[in-house]
CSV table of C-alpha atoms in Angstrom, one decimal:
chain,number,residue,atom,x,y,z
A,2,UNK,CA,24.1,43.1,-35.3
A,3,UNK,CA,25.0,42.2,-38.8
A,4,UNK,CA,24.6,39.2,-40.8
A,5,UNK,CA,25.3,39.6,-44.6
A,6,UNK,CA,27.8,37.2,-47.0
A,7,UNK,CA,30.2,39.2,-49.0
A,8,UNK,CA,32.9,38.0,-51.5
A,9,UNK,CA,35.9,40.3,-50.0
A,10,UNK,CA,36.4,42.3,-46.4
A,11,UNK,CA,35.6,45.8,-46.5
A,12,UNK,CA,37.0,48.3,-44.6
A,13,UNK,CA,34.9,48.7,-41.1
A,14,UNK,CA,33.9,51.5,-39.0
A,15,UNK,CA,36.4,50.8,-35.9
A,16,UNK,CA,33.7,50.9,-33.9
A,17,UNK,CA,32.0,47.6,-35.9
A,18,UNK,CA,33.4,44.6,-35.0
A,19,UNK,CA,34.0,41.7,-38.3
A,20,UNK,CA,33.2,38.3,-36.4
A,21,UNK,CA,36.0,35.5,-37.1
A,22,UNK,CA,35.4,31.8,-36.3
A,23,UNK,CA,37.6,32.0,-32.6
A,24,UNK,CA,35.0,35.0,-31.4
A,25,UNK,CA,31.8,33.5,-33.0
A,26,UNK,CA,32.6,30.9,-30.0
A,27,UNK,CA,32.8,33.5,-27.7
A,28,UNK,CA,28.9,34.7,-28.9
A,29,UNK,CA,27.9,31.3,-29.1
A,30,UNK,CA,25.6,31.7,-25.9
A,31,UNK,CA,21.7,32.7,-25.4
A,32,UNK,CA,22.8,35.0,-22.4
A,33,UNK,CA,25.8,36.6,-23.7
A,34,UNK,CA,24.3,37.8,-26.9
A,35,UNK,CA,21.2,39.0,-24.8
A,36,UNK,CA,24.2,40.9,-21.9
A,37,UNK,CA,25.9,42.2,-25.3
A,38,UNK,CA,22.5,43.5,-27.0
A,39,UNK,CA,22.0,45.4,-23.5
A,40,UNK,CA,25.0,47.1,-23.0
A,41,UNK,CA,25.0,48.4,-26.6
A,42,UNK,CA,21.6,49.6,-26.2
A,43,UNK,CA,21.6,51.0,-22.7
A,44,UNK,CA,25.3,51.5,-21.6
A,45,UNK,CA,27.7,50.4,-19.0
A,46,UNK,CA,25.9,47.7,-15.9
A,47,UNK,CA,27.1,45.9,-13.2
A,48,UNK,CA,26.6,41.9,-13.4
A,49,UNK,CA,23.4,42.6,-11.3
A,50,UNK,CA,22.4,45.3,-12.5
A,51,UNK,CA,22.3,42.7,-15.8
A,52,UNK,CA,21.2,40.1,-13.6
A,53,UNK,CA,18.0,42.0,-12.2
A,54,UNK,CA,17.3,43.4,-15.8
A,55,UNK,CA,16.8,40.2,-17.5
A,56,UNK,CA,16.0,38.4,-15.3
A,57,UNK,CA,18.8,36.0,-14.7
A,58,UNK,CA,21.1,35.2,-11.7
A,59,UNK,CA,24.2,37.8,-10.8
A,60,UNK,CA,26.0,34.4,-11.3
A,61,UNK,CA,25.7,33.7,-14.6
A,62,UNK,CA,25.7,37.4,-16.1
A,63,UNK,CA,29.2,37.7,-14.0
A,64,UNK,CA,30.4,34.7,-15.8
A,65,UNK,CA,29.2,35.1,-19.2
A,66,UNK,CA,30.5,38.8,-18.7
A,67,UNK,CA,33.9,37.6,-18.2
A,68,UNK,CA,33.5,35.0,-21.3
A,69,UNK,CA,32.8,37.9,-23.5
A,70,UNK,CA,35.7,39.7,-22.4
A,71,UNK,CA,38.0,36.9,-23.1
A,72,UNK,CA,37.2,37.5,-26.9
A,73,UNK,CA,37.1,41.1,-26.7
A,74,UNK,CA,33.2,42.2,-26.5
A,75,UNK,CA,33.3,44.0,-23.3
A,76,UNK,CA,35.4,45.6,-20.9
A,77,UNK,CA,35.5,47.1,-17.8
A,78,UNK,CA,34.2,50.4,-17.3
A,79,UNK,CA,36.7,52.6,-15.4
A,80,UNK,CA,35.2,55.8,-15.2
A,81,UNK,CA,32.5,54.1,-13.2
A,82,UNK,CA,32.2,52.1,-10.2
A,83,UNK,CA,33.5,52.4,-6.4
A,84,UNK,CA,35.7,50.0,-4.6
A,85,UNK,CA,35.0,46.0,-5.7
A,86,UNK,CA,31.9,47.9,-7.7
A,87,UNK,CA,32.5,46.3,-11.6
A,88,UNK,CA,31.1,48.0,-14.4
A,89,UNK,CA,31.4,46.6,-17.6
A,90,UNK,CA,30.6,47.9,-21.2
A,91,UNK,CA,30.3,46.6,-24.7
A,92,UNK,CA,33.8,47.5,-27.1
A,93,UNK,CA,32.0,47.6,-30.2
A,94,UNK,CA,28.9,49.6,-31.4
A,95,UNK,CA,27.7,46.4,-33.7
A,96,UNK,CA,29.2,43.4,-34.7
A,97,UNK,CA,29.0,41.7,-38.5
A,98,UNK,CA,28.8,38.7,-40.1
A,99,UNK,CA,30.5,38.4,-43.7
A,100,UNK,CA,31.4,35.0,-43.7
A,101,UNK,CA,28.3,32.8,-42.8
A,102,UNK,CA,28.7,30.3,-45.7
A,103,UNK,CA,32.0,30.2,-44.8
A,104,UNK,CA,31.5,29.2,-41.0
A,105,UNK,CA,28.6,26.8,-41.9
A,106,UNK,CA,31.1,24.5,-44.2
A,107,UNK,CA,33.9,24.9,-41.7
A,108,UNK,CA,35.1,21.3,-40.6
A,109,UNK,CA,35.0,22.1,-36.9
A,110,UNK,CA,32.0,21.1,-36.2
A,111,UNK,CA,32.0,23.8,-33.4
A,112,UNK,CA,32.3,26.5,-35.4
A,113,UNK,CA,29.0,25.3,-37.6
A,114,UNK,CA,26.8,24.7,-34.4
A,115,UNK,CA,27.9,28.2,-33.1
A,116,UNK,CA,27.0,30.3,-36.4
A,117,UNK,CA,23.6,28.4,-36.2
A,118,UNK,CA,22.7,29.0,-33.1
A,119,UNK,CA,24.1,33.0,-33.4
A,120,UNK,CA,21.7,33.1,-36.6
A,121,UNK,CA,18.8,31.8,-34.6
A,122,UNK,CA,19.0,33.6,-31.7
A,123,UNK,CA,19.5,37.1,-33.8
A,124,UNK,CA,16.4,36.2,-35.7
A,125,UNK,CA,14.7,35.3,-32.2
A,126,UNK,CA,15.5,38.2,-31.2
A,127,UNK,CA,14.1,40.8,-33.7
A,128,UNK,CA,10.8,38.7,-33.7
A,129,UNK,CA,10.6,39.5,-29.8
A,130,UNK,CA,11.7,43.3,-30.5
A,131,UNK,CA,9.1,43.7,-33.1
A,132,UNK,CA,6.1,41.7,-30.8
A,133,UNK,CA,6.9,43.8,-27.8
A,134,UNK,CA,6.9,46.8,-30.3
A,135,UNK,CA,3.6,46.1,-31.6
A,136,UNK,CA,2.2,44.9,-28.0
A,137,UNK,CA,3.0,48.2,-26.6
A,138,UNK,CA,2.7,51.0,-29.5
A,139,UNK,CA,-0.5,52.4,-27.7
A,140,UNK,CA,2.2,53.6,-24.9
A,141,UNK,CA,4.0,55.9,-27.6
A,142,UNK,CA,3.0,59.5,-28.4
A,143,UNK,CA,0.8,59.7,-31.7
A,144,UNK,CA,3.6,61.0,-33.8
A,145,UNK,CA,5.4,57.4,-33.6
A,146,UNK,CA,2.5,55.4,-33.7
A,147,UNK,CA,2.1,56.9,-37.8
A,148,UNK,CA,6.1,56.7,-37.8
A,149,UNK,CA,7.0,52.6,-38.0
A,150,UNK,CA,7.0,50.2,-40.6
A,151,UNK,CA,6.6,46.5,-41.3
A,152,UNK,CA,6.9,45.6,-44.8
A,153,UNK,CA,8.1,42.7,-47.1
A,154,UNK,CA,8.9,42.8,-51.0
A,155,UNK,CA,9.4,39.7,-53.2
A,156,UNK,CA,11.8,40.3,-56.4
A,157,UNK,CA,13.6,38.0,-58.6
A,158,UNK,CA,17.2,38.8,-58.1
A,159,UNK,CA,20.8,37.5,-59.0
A,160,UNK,CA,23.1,36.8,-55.6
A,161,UNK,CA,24.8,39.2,-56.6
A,162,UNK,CA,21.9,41.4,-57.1
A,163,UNK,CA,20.6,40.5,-54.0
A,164,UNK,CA,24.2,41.2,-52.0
A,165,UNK,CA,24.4,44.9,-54.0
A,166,UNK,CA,20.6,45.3,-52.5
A,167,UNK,CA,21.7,44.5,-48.5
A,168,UNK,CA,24.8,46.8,-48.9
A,169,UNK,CA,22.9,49.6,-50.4
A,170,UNK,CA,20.3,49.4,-47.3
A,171,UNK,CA,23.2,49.2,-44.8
A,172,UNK,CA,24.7,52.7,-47.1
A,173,UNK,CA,21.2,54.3,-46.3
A,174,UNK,CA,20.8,53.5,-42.7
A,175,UNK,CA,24.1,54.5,-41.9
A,176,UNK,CA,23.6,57.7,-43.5
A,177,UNK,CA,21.2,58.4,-40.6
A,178,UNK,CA,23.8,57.3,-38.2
A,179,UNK,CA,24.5,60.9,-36.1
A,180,UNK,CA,22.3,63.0,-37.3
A,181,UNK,CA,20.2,63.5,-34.5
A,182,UNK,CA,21.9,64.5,-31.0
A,183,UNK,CA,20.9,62.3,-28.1
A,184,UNK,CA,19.1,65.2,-25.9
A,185,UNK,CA,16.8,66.0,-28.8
A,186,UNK,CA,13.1,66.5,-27.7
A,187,UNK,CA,10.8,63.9,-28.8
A,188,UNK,CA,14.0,61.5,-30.5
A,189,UNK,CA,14.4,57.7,-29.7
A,190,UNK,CA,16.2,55.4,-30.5
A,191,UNK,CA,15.1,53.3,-33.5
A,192,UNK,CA,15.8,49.6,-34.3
A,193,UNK,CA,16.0,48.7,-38.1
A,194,UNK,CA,15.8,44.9,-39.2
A,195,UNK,CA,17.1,43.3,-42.0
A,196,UNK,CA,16.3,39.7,-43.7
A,197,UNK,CA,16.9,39.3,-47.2
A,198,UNK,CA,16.9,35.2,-48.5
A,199,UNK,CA,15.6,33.9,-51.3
A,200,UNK,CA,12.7,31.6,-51.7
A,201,UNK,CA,11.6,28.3,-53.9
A,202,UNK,CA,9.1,29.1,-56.6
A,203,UNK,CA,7.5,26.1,-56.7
């Protein structure tokens, strides 16, 4: 998940999906971004299989499920399930957000309170990927405990500098995108976190 301010639209990957203020509603929910993170990361799930996963009621991941399908983030599943049996899975591989400063001056007040509460809970959530990271590390084989990184850099940059810097990081990442097939020996899968903002020097 993607949150970066650009001038213009690019052209995306179809598999990306470019948030617009009527689905930044439909994310606008603790649960459903948490039911959206999961099926991108660990495939199709029934509402309880959701439900027992994080910890939540079948209840509420059945409805929020249906909420996100409403504005296209998942669908059902129909290569899996038996009889009443419904399996659901995301649509996208990642979804973007190009037009923050854009949705924060929006007059719908609706449409502000949802991008700031999608921005918080996406920086929520890499804190607790990184802390459960670091909290279990010891668990990993010896090759990726020397293979991580935490690291922060402070420059003096242009906006414009500093947009050309998060596009040429997204370039680099998604050059890595593929390359490695999902049986391989010893592979897994690897979460990369972004934050560039700039600071007051005084």
């Amino acid at each position: 998940m993607a949150a970066n301010e650009a001038d213009g639209e690019k052209p995306l990957d179809p598999n990306i999906h470019r948030v617009d203020a009527r689905t930044l509603r439909g994310l606008a929910h603790p649960l459903r971004l948490r039911l959206l993170n999961t099926l991108r990361e660990f495939g199709p799930a029934t509402a309880s299989g959701l439900a027992d996963r994080l910890g939540e009621s079948s209840g509420a991941t059945s409805y929020h499920l249906r909420q996100l399908a409403t504005y296209g983030f998942v669908e059902d599943d129909p290569t899996l399930g038996k009889g009443r049996e419904r399996w659901w899975r995301a649509v996208y591989m990642g979804i973007t957000f190009d037009r923050t400063a854009e949705f924060l001056r929006d007059p719908n007040p609706e449409v502000r309170g949802a991008t700031r509460l999608v921005l918080h809970e996406i920086a929520g959530s890499h804190t607790q990927e990184l802390n459960t990271w670091l909290g279990t590390m010891h668990e990993w084989p010896e090759e990726w405990q020397h293979s991580w990184d935490v690291s922060d850099f402070k420059m003096r940059l242009t906006p414009e500098l500093s947009l050309e810097l998060a596009e040429k990081i997204h370039d680099l990442v998604e050059s890595y995108r593929g390359r490695v097939p999902e049986d391989t020996e010893g592979s897994a899968v690897v979460r990369t976190h972004l934050h560039v903002f700039p600071r007051p020097t005084d």
